[in-house]
Amino acid sequence: MIRVIRVLLVDDDALVRAGLSMMLDGAAGISVVGEAADGQEAITAADAHAPDVVLMDLRMPRLDGITATRRLRARARPPEVIVLTTFDTDENILHALRAGASGFLLKDTPPPQIVEAVTRVAAGDPILSPRITRRLMERTVAQAGAYERARAALAALTPREYEVALAIGRGRTNADISAELAMGITTVKAHVSNILTKLDLDNRTQIALLAHDAGLA
């Protein structure tokens, strides 16, 4: 039986929600289970519909997308969050990812790539648009002490966990890491889980950011 990915749409523009709903409901294995017009409604809708993935706008009334993302990701069984926005400033990108978003896409992203992003994020792989990826790779460390803090955090890992963290920083999937480091997928997942627990992180994207801050990816 094919697992259906439950998606919640959060955007203050009803036309955007309608377009996304038509696109995603027409994709195999995806079902739009709810909509919300702002971050506060998103929290309520998540309670009612238990989505697997939330497509989240950033600038909305009452409660913004970054705050809503942080609150959703703080739950015991959090949904994955993909930010979908027209605002691609460095601050928005980093704040969203540090809040726990597993992806960041621009609203001009082609529909097939949005569908692919939902599928990949639901499977545990973070996704960033190519433009955002380039900007993050080119970005220098912006916060004083970030390099030292990142290095110190990674030093707490075992040698094998460290290798997995660096691979995640280079954008590798679990399958890639399994092949590169000659370990089973189950072992890779266990290492990822241990890294998240040890470093008090929410998801793989934050591991990647840490590797970037340490200058290792």
JSON list of N, CA and C in Angstrom, two decimals, residues 8 18 21-22 32 35 41 47 56 60 63 65 67 77-80 87 90-91 104 113-114 151:
[
{"chain": "A", "resi": 8, "resn": "LEU", "atom": "N", "xyz": [-0.37, 20.34, 4.33]},
{"chain": "A", "resi": 8, "resn": "LEU", "atom": "CA", "xyz": [-1.11, 21.52, 4.79]},
{"chain": "A", "resi": 8, "resn": "LEU", "atom": "C", "xyz": [-0.53, 22.74, 4.08]},
{"chain": "A", "resi": 18, "resn": "ALA", "atom": "N", "xyz": [-5.11, 28.09, -3.70]},
{"chain": "A", "resi": 18, "resn": "ALA", "atom": "CA", "xyz": [-5.92, 27.35, -4.68]},
{"chain": "A", "resi": 18, "resn": "ALA", "atom": "C", "xyz": [-5.04, 26.72, -5.76]},
{"chain": "A", "resi": 21, "resn": "SER", "atom": "N", "xyz": [-3.11, 23.83, -4.25]},
{"chain": "A", "resi": 21, "resn": "SER", "atom": "CA", "xyz": [-4.00, 22.71, -3.97]},
{"chain": "A", "resi": 21, "resn": "SER", "atom": "C", "xyz": [-4.30, 21.92, -5.23]},
{"chain": "A", "resi": 22, "resn": "MET", "atom": "N", "xyz": [-4.60, 22.63, -6.32]},
{"chain": "A", "resi": 22, "resn": "MET", "atom": "CA", "xyz": [-4.89, 21.94, -7.59]},
{"chain": "A", "resi": 22, "resn": "MET", "atom": "C", "xyz": [-3.67, 21.16, -8.06]},
{"chain": "A", "resi": 32, "resn": "VAL", "atom": "N", "xyz": [-3.78, 17.09, -0.23]},
{"chain": "A", "resi": 32, "resn": "VAL", "atom": "CA", "xyz": [-3.89, 18.34, 0.54]},
{"chain": "A", "resi": 32, "resn": "VAL", "atom": "C", "xyz": [-5.01, 18.16, 1.55]},
{"chain": "A", "resi": 35, "resn": "GLU", "atom": "N", "xyz": [-5.91, 23.91, 4.74]},
{"chain": "A", "resi": 35, "resn": "GLU", "atom": "CA", "xyz": [-5.34, 25.19, 4.36]},
{"chain": "A", "resi": 35, "resn": "GLU", "atom": "C", "xyz": [-5.42, 26.14, 5.54]},
{"chain": "A", "resi": 41, "resn": "GLU", "atom": "N", "xyz": [-3.54, 30.19, 12.23]},
{"chain": "A", "resi": 41, "resn": "GLU", "atom": "CA", "xyz": [-4.43, 29.19, 11.67]},
{"chain": "A", "resi": 41, "resn": "GLU", "atom": "C", "xyz": [-3.67, 27.90, 11.34]},
{"chain": "A", "resi": 47, "resn": "ASP", "atom": "N", "xyz": [-3.21, 20.78, 14.23]},
{"chain": "A", "resi": 47, "resn": "ASP", "atom": "CA", "xyz": [-3.87, 19.99, 15.28]},
{"chain": "A", "resi": 47, "resn": "ASP", "atom": "C", "xyz": [-5.00, 19.15, 14.68]},
{"chain": "A", "resi": 56, "resn": "MET", "atom": "N", "xyz": [4.80, 26.49, 3.83]},
{"chain": "A", "resi": 56, "resn": "MET", "atom": "CA", "xyz": [4.63, 27.67, 4.69]},
{"chain": "A", "resi": 56, "resn": "MET", "atom": "C", "xyz": [5.11, 28.95, 4.03]},
{"chain": "A", "resi": 60, "resn": "MET", "atom": "N", "xyz": [2.92, 36.84, 6.83]},
{"chain": "A", "resi": 60, "resn": "MET", "atom": "CA", "xyz": [1.47, 36.67, 6.99]},
{"chain": "A", "resi": 60, "resn": "MET", "atom": "C", "xyz": [1.01, 37.45, 8.21]},
{"chain": "A", "resi": 63, "resn": "LEU", "atom": "N", "xyz": [0.54, 35.83, 12.81]},
{"chain": "A", "resi": 63, "resn": "LEU", "atom": "CA", "xyz": [1.72, 35.03, 13.17]},
{"chain": "A", "resi": 63, "resn": "LEU", "atom": "C", "xyz": [2.50, 34.73, 11.91]},
{"chain": "A", "resi": 65, "resn": "GLY", "atom": "N", "xyz": [5.51, 33.18, 9.30]},
{"chain": "A", "resi": 65, "resn": "GLY", "atom": "CA", "xyz": [5.85, 31.80, 8.96]},
{"chain": "A", "resi": 65, "resn": "GLY", "atom": "C", "xyz": [7.01, 31.24, 9.75]},
{"chain": "A", "resi": 67, "resn": "THR", "atom": "N", "xyz": [7.93, 32.02, 12.90]},
{"chain": "A", "resi": 67, "resn": "THR", "atom": "CA", "xyz": [7.45, 31.70, 14.25]},
{"chain": "A", "resi": 67, "resn": "THR", "atom": "C", "xyz": [6.57, 30.45, 14.22]},
{"chain": "A", "resi": 77, "resn": "ARG", "atom": "N", "xyz": [5.74, 15.18, 17.70]},
{"chain": "A", "resi": 77, "resn": "ARG", "atom": "CA", "xyz": [5.78, 14.53, 16.39]},
{"chain": "A", "resi": 77, "resn": "ARG", "atom": "C", "xyz": [5.55, 15.62, 15.33]},
{"chain": "A", "resi": 78, "resn": "PRO", "atom": "N", "xyz": [6.59, 16.37, 15.03]},
{"chain": "A", "resi": 78, "resn": "PRO", "atom": "CA", "xyz": [6.42, 17.55, 14.18]},
{"chain": "A", "resi": 78, "resn": "PRO", "atom": "C", "xyz": [6.28, 17.21, 12.70]},
{"chain": "A", "resi": 79, "resn": "PRO", "atom": "N", "xyz": [5.51, 18.02, 11.98]},
{"chain": "A", "resi": 79, "resn": "PRO", "atom": "CA", "xyz": [5.50, 17.86, 10.52]},
{"chain": "A", "resi": 79, "resn": "PRO", "atom": "C", "xyz": [6.77, 18.46, 9.93]},
{"chain": "A", "resi": 80, "resn": "GLU", "atom": "N", "xyz": [7.13, 18.02, 8.75]},
{"chain": "A", "resi": 80, "resn": "GLU", "atom": "CA", "xyz": [8.21, 18.69, 8.03]},
{"chain": "A", "resi": 80, "resn": "GLU", "atom": "C", "xyz": [7.66, 20.00, 7.46]},
{"chain": "A", "resi": 87, "resn": "PHE", "atom": "N", "xyz": [10.37, 35.98, -0.80]},
{"chain": "A", "resi": 87, "resn": "PHE", "atom": "CA", "xyz": [11.41, 36.74, -0.10]},
{"chain": "A", "resi": 87, "resn": "PHE", "atom": "C", "xyz": [12.61, 35.85, 0.18]},
{"chain": "A", "resi": 90, "resn": "ASP", "atom": "N", "xyz": [19.03, 36.65, 2.82]},
{"chain": "A", "resi": 90, "resn": "ASP", "atom": "CA", "xyz": [19.82, 35.74, 3.64]},
{"chain": "A", "resi": 90, "resn": "ASP", "atom": "C", "xyz": [19.20, 35.57, 5.02]},
{"chain": "A", "resi": 91, "resn": "GLU", "atom": "N", "xyz": [18.68, 36.66, 5.60]},
{"chain": "A", "resi": 91, "resn": "GLU", "atom": "CA", "xyz": [18.08, 36.58, 6.93]},
{"chain": "A", "resi": 91, "resn": "GLU", "atom": "C", "xyz": [16.89, 35.64, 6.93]},
{"chain": "A", "resi": 104, "resn": "PHE", "atom": "N", "xyz": [13.50, 25.25, 1.57]},
{"chain": "A", "resi": 104, "resn": "PHE", "atom": "CA", "xyz": [13.24, 26.66, 1.28]},
{"chain": "A", "resi": 104, "resn": "PHE", "atom": "C", "xyz": [13.16, 26.80, -0.23]},
{"chain": "A", "resi": 113, "resn": "GLN", "atom": "N", "xyz": [9.03, 20.63, -9.52]},
{"chain": "A", "resi": 113, "resn": "GLN", "atom": "CA", "xyz": [10.04, 20.70, -8.47]},
{"chain": "A", "resi": 113, "resn": "GLN", "atom": "C", "xyz": [9.40, 20.86, -7.09]},
{"chain": "A", "resi": 114, "resn": "ILE", "atom": "N", "xyz": [8.26, 21.53, -7.03]},
{"chain": "A", "resi": 114, "resn": "ILE", "atom": "CA", "xyz": [7.55, 21.65, -5.75]},
{"chain": "A", "resi": 114, "resn": "ILE", "atom": "C", "xyz": [7.02, 20.28, -5.33]},
{"chain": "A", "resi": 151, "resn": "ARG", "atom": "N", "xyz": [32.64, 24.14, 15.34]},
{"chain": "A", "resi": 151, "resn": "ARG", "atom": "CA", "xyz": [33.74, 23.18, 15.48]},
{"chain": "A", "resi": 151, "resn": "ARG", "atom": "C", "xyz": [33.66, 22.44, 16.81]}
]
